[in-house]
C-alpha positions as CSV (number, residue, x, y, z in Angstrom):
1,M,-15.8,-26.6,30.0
2,H,-15.3,-23.0,28.7
3,K,-11.6,-23.2,29.5
4,K,-11.2,-26.4,27.5
5,V,-13.0,-24.8,24.5
6,G,-10.7,-21.8,24.8
7,W,-7.6,-24.0,24.7
8,F,-9.0,-25.9,21.7
9,I,-9.5,-22.7,19.8
10,V,-6.0,-21.6,20.6
11,A,-4.7,-24.9,19.4
12,I,-6.6,-24.7,16.1
13,W,-5.3,-21.1,15.6
14,V,-1.7,-22.2,16.1
15,I,-2.1,-25.2,13.7
16,L,-3.7,-23.1,11.1
17,S,-1.1,-20.3,11.4
18,G,1.7,-22.8,11.1
19,M,0.2,-24.4,8.0
20,I,-0.2,-21.0,6.3
21,F,3.3,-20.0,7.3
22,V,4.8,-23.2,5.8
23,W,2.8,-22.7,2.6
24,L,3.8,-19.1,2.1
25,Q,7.5,-19.7,2.8
26,Q,7.7,-22.0,-0.3
27,Y,7.3,-18.9,-2.5
28,G,10.3,-17.0,-1.1
29,L,8.2,-14.1,0.0
30,P,9.4,-11.5,2.5
31,L,9.3,-12.9,6.1
32,L,7.3,-9.9,7.4
33,F,4.5,-10.6,4.8
34,V,4.6,-14.3,5.7
35,Y,4.1,-13.5,9.4
36,V,1.4,-10.9,8.8
37,D,-0.5,-13.1,6.2
38,A,-0.4,-16.1,8.5
39,F,-1.6,-14.1,11.5
40,V,-4.4,-12.2,9.7
41,A,-5.7,-15.3,7.7
42,S,-5.8,-17.6,10.7
43,T,-7.2,-15.0,13.1
44,L,-10.0,-14.0,10.6
45,T,-10.8,-17.6,10.0
46,I,-11.1,-18.5,13.7
47,A,-13.0,-15.3,14.6
48,L,-15.5,-15.5,11.7
49,L,-15.8,-19.2,12.2
50,W,-17.0,-18.6,15.7
51,I,-19.5,-16.0,14.4
52,G,-20.7,-18.4,11.7
53,L,-21.3,-21.1,14.3
54,L,-23.3,-18.6,16.4
55,L,-25.4,-17.7,13.3
56,T,-26.3,-21.3,12.7
57,R,-27.3,-22.0,16.3
58,P,-30.7,-20.2,16.5
59,Y,-32.2,-21.9,13.3
60,P,-35.7,-22.7,14.5
61,T,-36.5,-25.9,12.6
62,N,-34.8,-29.0,11.3
63,A,-36.2,-28.5,7.7
64,G,-33.4,-27.0,5.6
65,A,-31.1,-26.5,8.6
66,C,-28.2,-28.2,6.9
67,M,-28.6,-26.1,3.8
68,Y,-28.8,-23.0,6.0
69,S,-25.6,-24.0,7.7
70,S,-23.8,-24.5,4.4
71,F,-25.1,-21.1,3.2
72,I,-23.8,-19.4,6.3
73,G,-20.5,-21.1,5.8
74,V,-20.2,-19.8,2.2
75,I,-21.0,-16.2,3.2
76,V,-18.6,-16.2,6.1
77,G,-15.9,-17.8,3.9
78,L,-16.3,-15.0,1.4
79,V,-16.1,-12.4,4.1
80,V,-12.9,-14.0,5.4
81,W,-11.4,-14.0,1.9
82,Y,-12.4,-10.4,1.2
83,V,-11.2,-9.0,4.5
84,D,-7.9,-10.9,4.3
85,R,-7.2,-9.7,0.7
86,S,-8.1,-6.1,1.7
87,V,-5.8,-6.1,4.7
88,L,-2.9,-7.4,2.7
89,R,-3.3,-4.9,-0.1
90,L,-3.6,-2.1,2.4
91,A,-0.5,-3.2,4.3
92,F,1.7,-4.1,1.3
93,G,0.3,-2.0,-1.5
94,S,3.7,-0.7,-2.5
95,D,5.2,-4.1,-3.1
96,E,4.2,-5.3,-6.6
97,R,5.5,-8.8,-6.1
98,I,3.3,-9.2,-3.0
99,L,0.3,-7.7,-4.8
100,S,0.8,-10.0,-7.7
101,F,1.0,-13.0,-5.4
102,V,-2.2,-12.0,-3.5
103,S,-4.0,-11.6,-6.8
104,Q,-2.8,-14.9,-8.2
105,S,-3.6,-16.8,-5.0
106,S,-6.9,-15.0,-4.5
107,F,-9.1,-17.7,-6.0
108,A,-7.4,-20.5,-4.1
109,R,-7.7,-18.5,-0.9
110,M,-11.4,-18.0,-1.5
111,V,-12.1,-21.6,-2.2
112,I,-10.2,-22.8,0.9
113,S,-11.9,-20.2,3.1
114,V,-15.3,-21.2,1.9
115,L,-14.6,-24.9,2.3
116,I,-13.3,-24.4,5.8
117,Q,-16.3,-22.3,6.9
118,T,-18.9,-24.5,5.2
119,W,-17.3,-27.7,6.6
120,A,-17.2,-26.2,10.1
121,S,-20.8,-24.9,10.0
122,T,-22.2,-28.2,8.7
123,L,-20.2,-30.2,11.2
124,A,-21.5,-27.9,14.0
125,Y,-25.0,-28.5,12.8
126,L,-24.6,-32.3,12.7
127,W,-23.0,-32.2,16.2
128,R,-26.0,-30.3,17.5
129,Q,-28.4,-32.7,15.8
130,N,-26.6,-35.6,17.3
131,K,-26.7,-34.0,20.8
132,R,-30.4,-33.3,20.4
133,L,-31.0,-36.9,19.3
134,N,-29.1,-38.2,22.2
135,E,-31.1,-36.1,24.6
136,Q,-34.3,-37.3,23.1
137,L,-33.1,-40.9,23.4
138,M,-32.1,-40.3,27.0
139,Q,-35.5,-38.9,27.8
140,M,-37.2,-41.9,26.1
141,S,-34.9,-44.2,28.0
142,D,-35.7,-42.5,31.3
143,A,-39.4,-42.6,30.6
144,S,-39.2,-46.3,29.6
145,S,-37.2,-47.0,32.8
146,M,-39.8,-45.2,34.9
147,R,-42.6,-47.1,33.4
148,R,-40.7,-50.4,33.9
149,D,-39.9,-49.6,37.5
150,A,-43.6,-48.6,38.1
151,E,-44.8,-51.8,36.6
152,L,-42.3,-53.8,38.6
153,F,-43.3,-52.0,41.8
154,K,-46.9,-52.9,41.1
155,L,-46.2,-56.5,40.3
156,R,-43.9,-56.9,43.3
157,N,-46.3,-55.5,45.8
158,Q,-49.4,-57.4,44.7
159,L,-49.4,-59.5,47.8
160,Q,-52.4,-61.8,47.0
161,P,-55.5,-60.6,48.9
162,H,-56.9,-64.2,49.0
163,F,-54.0,-65.3,51.2
164,L,-54.7,-62.6,53.8
165,Y,-58.5,-63.2,53.5
166,N,-58.1,-67.0,54.0
167,S,-55.7,-66.5,56.9
168,L,-58.1,-64.1,58.7
169,N,-61.0,-66.4,58.0
170,S,-59.0,-69.3,59.5
171,V,-58.2,-67.2,62.5
172,N,-61.9,-66.3,62.9
173,A,-62.8,-70.0,62.8
174,L,-60.0,-71.1,65.2
175,I,-61.0,-68.5,67.8
176,F,-63.9,-70.7,68.7
177,L,-62.5,-74.1,67.9
178,D,-58.9,-73.8,69.1
179,P,-58.0,-70.4,70.6
180,N,-54.4,-71.5,71.2
181,K,-54.0,-72.2,67.5
182,A,-55.7,-69.0,66.6
183,Q,-53.2,-67.1,68.8
184,E,-50.3,-69.0,67.2
185,M,-51.6,-68.2,63.7
186,I,-51.9,-64.5,64.5
187,G,-48.3,-64.5,65.7
188,K,-47.1,-66.2,62.6
189,L,-49.1,-63.9,60.4
190,S,-47.6,-60.9,62.2
191,D,-44.1,-62.2,61.7
192,F,-44.7,-62.9,58.0
193,L,-46.1,-59.4,57.4
194,R,-43.2,-57.8,59.3
195,K,-40.7,-59.6,57.1
196,A,-42.7,-58.7,54.0
197,V,-42.7,-55.0,54.8
198,K,-39.0,-55.1,55.7
199,Q,-38.2,-56.6,52.2
200,E,-40.6,-54.4,50.3
201,S,-38.1,-51.8,49.2
202,E,-35.4,-54.4,48.2
203,E,-34.7,-54.9,44.5
204,A,-32.9,-58.2,45.1
205,L,-31.9,-60.1,48.2
206,L,-30.2,-63.3,49.4
207,F,-32.0,-66.5,48.7
208,S,-31.6,-67.4,52.4
209,D,-33.6,-64.3,53.3
210,E,-36.3,-65.1,50.8
211,L,-36.4,-68.7,52.0
212,N,-36.9,-67.5,55.6
213,R,-39.9,-65.4,54.5
214,I,-41.3,-68.3,52.5
215,Q,-41.0,-70.6,55.5
216,A,-42.9,-68.1,57.6
217,Y,-45.7,-68.1,55.0
218,L,-45.8,-71.9,54.9
219,E,-46.0,-72.1,58.7
220,I,-49.2,-70.2,58.5
221,E,-50.5,-72.5,55.9
222,I,-49.6,-75.6,58.0
223,I,-51.6,-74.2,60.9
224,R,-54.5,-73.7,58.5
225,F,-54.4,-77.1,57.0
226,G,-52.8,-79.1,59.8
227,D,-51.5,-82.6,59.0
228,R,-52.9,-82.4,55.5
229,L,-50.0,-80.3,54.3
230,H,-46.4,-81.6,54.3
231,I,-43.6,-79.5,52.8
232,V,-40.2,-81.0,51.8
233,F,-37.3,-78.7,51.3
234,D,-34.1,-79.5,49.3
235,C,-31.9,-76.4,49.3
236,V,-28.2,-77.1,49.9
237,E,-25.4,-74.6,49.9
238,I,-27.2,-71.9,47.8
239,E,-27.9,-69.4,50.6
240,K,-25.8,-66.8,48.9
241,A,-27.7,-66.8,45.6
242,M,-29.6,-63.6,44.7
243,I,-33.3,-63.5,43.9
244,P,-35.9,-60.7,43.5
245,P,-38.2,-60.6,46.5
246,F,-41.8,-61.9,46.5
247,L,-41.1,-64.0,43.4
248,L,-41.7,-67.5,44.8
249,Q,-44.6,-67.0,47.1
250,P,-47.3,-66.9,44.3
251,L,-45.9,-70.2,43.1
252,L,-46.2,-71.8,46.5
253,E,-49.7,-70.4,47.0
254,N,-50.6,-72.0,43.7
255,A,-49.1,-75.3,44.8
256,V,-50.9,-75.2,48.1
257,K,-54.2,-74.2,46.6
258,F,-54.3,-76.7,43.8
259,G,-52.4,-79.4,45.6
260,L,-55.0,-79.6,48.4
261,Y,-57.9,-79.0,46.0
262,G,-60.1,-82.2,45.9
263,Q,-57.7,-84.0,48.2
264,T,-58.7,-85.5,51.6
265,G,-55.4,-87.1,52.7
266,Q,-52.0,-85.7,53.3
267,V,-50.5,-83.8,50.4
268,Q,-46.7,-83.4,49.9
269,I,-45.3,-80.3,48.2
270,S,-41.7,-80.4,47.2
271,F,-39.5,-77.3,47.1
272,S,-35.9,-77.6,45.7
273,A,-33.2,-75.2,44.6
274,K,-29.9,-75.7,42.9
275,F,-27.2,-74.0,40.8
276,S,-26.9,-74.9,37.1
277,E,-24.9,-73.0,34.4
278,G,-25.0,-69.7,36.2
279,N,-28.7,-69.9,37.1
280,L,-30.5,-70.5,40.4
281,I,-33.1,-73.1,39.5
282,V,-36.1,-73.4,41.9
283,T,-38.5,-76.3,41.4
284,I,-41.9,-76.6,43.1
285,S,-44.0,-79.7,42.6
286,N,-47.4,-80.6,44.0
287,P,-50.0,-83.3,43.3
288,F,-53.2,-82.4,41.4
289,D,-56.5,-83.9,40.3
290,A,-56.6,-83.7,36.6
291,E,-60.4,-83.6,36.6
292,F,-60.5,-80.5,38.7
293,R,-57.3,-78.9,37.4
294,P,-57.9,-75.6,35.5
295,P,-56.4,-75.5,31.9
296,K,-52.6,-75.1,31.6
297,G,-51.4,-71.5,31.9
298,T,-54.4,-70.2,34.0
299,G,-52.7,-70.9,37.3
300,F,-52.9,-67.9,39.7
301,G,-49.9,-65.6,39.6
302,L,-48.1,-67.2,36.7
303,E,-48.8,-64.4,34.2
304,G,-47.6,-61.8,36.7
305,I,-44.4,-63.8,37.4
306,N,-43.7,-64.2,33.7
307,R,-44.2,-60.5,33.2
308,R,-41.9,-59.6,36.1
309,L,-39.2,-61.9,34.9
310,Y,-39.3,-60.4,31.4
311,L,-39.0,-56.8,32.9
312,L,-36.1,-57.9,35.0
313,Y,-34.1,-60.1,32.6
314,G,-35.6,-59.5,29.2
315,R,-36.4,-63.2,28.7
316,T,-39.6,-65.2,28.4
317,D,-38.1,-68.7,29.0
318,L,-37.4,-68.4,32.7
319,L,-40.7,-69.9,33.9
320,I,-41.7,-73.4,32.9
321,T,-44.7,-75.5,34.0
322,T,-45.1,-79.2,33.2
323,Q,-47.6,-81.9,34.2
324,V,-46.3,-85.4,34.8
325,D,-48.9,-88.0,35.7
326,H,-50.7,-86.5,38.7
327,T,-47.9,-84.0,39.6
328,F,-47.7,-80.4,38.6
329,V,-44.2,-79.0,38.3
330,T,-43.2,-75.4,38.2
331,Q,-39.6,-74.4,37.5
332,I,-38.2,-70.9,37.6
333,K,-34.6,-69.9,36.6
334,I,-32.9,-66.8,38.1
335,P,-29.8,-65.7,36.1
336,Q,-27.2,-64.9,38.8
337,N,-25.1,-62.5,36.8
338,H,-28.1,-60.3,36.1
339,A,-29.3,-60.6,39.7
340,Q,-25.9,-59.5,41.0
341,S,-25.7,-56.5,38.6
342,Y,-29.3,-55.6,39.5
343,I,-28.6,-55.5,43.2
344,D,-25.4,-53.5,42.6
345,R,-27.1,-50.8,40.6
């Protein structure tokens, strides 16, 4: 970094010297004077420009900082003009033509010197302000990202306690009524929890992996409810789609809970998935009793899923629920371009 800055300063010095050299040659002045004047003026300008930038750096507050930078530029510019004029008079004091030229060009030199130094000081101040602002924005972005990740972690890891409680209660009851089923249910529950823990740290995973975990969950529910619960899957050639983990289970829990609520016969729950316009669309439908159904929007887990979808994709239209006759339909859309970029991060 310092090496690049050094080369940049050298380049500015060469350009400035060349400009002064070309300007002085137009007046037919002695070549020695032209070389000396170009060297002294450019060297003083660069050296005192650096000093001026150092003087503007420690200004403690933003209030009046731009004015302070301009003031430093004016002072340094006047110093450059005065020292340059003094050196030229001292070196070429015996040449009346050169002294006359220095006197005649004195005002122009002063104005140019002040403008250069003031411009540089102000530009340096604005650059530092921009850098400080970018750092603040970066800190705010990092803080916002940390809060977002923390909330996502909390939402993603809220494995509903009632599912575990109900499963354990069912195991407790089956131990006396049907020990073999109780043993089978414990094995299924163990497999489900093992898969859940394995996927806990994933930010996104293949739909096929999420589907395997969902089927493990539903096998437990089928043991609990027996022939009353019938699940129909329709997921063709979408195994490679990406999906955030633990996103669909609350919807299925909702479907099982309210699909069986108030029902005595067999209940069919449909689970389908398809691609449409760059989205993975998952649809879950279950029957419900309108008299016992809670008001729309109060279904368990829907608010948490909506919030999680918003944090992941910045959209509020990805979860849709509808009621058709005696069927409750939940549809969730997963943008695949976002899901892929999220898993690649």
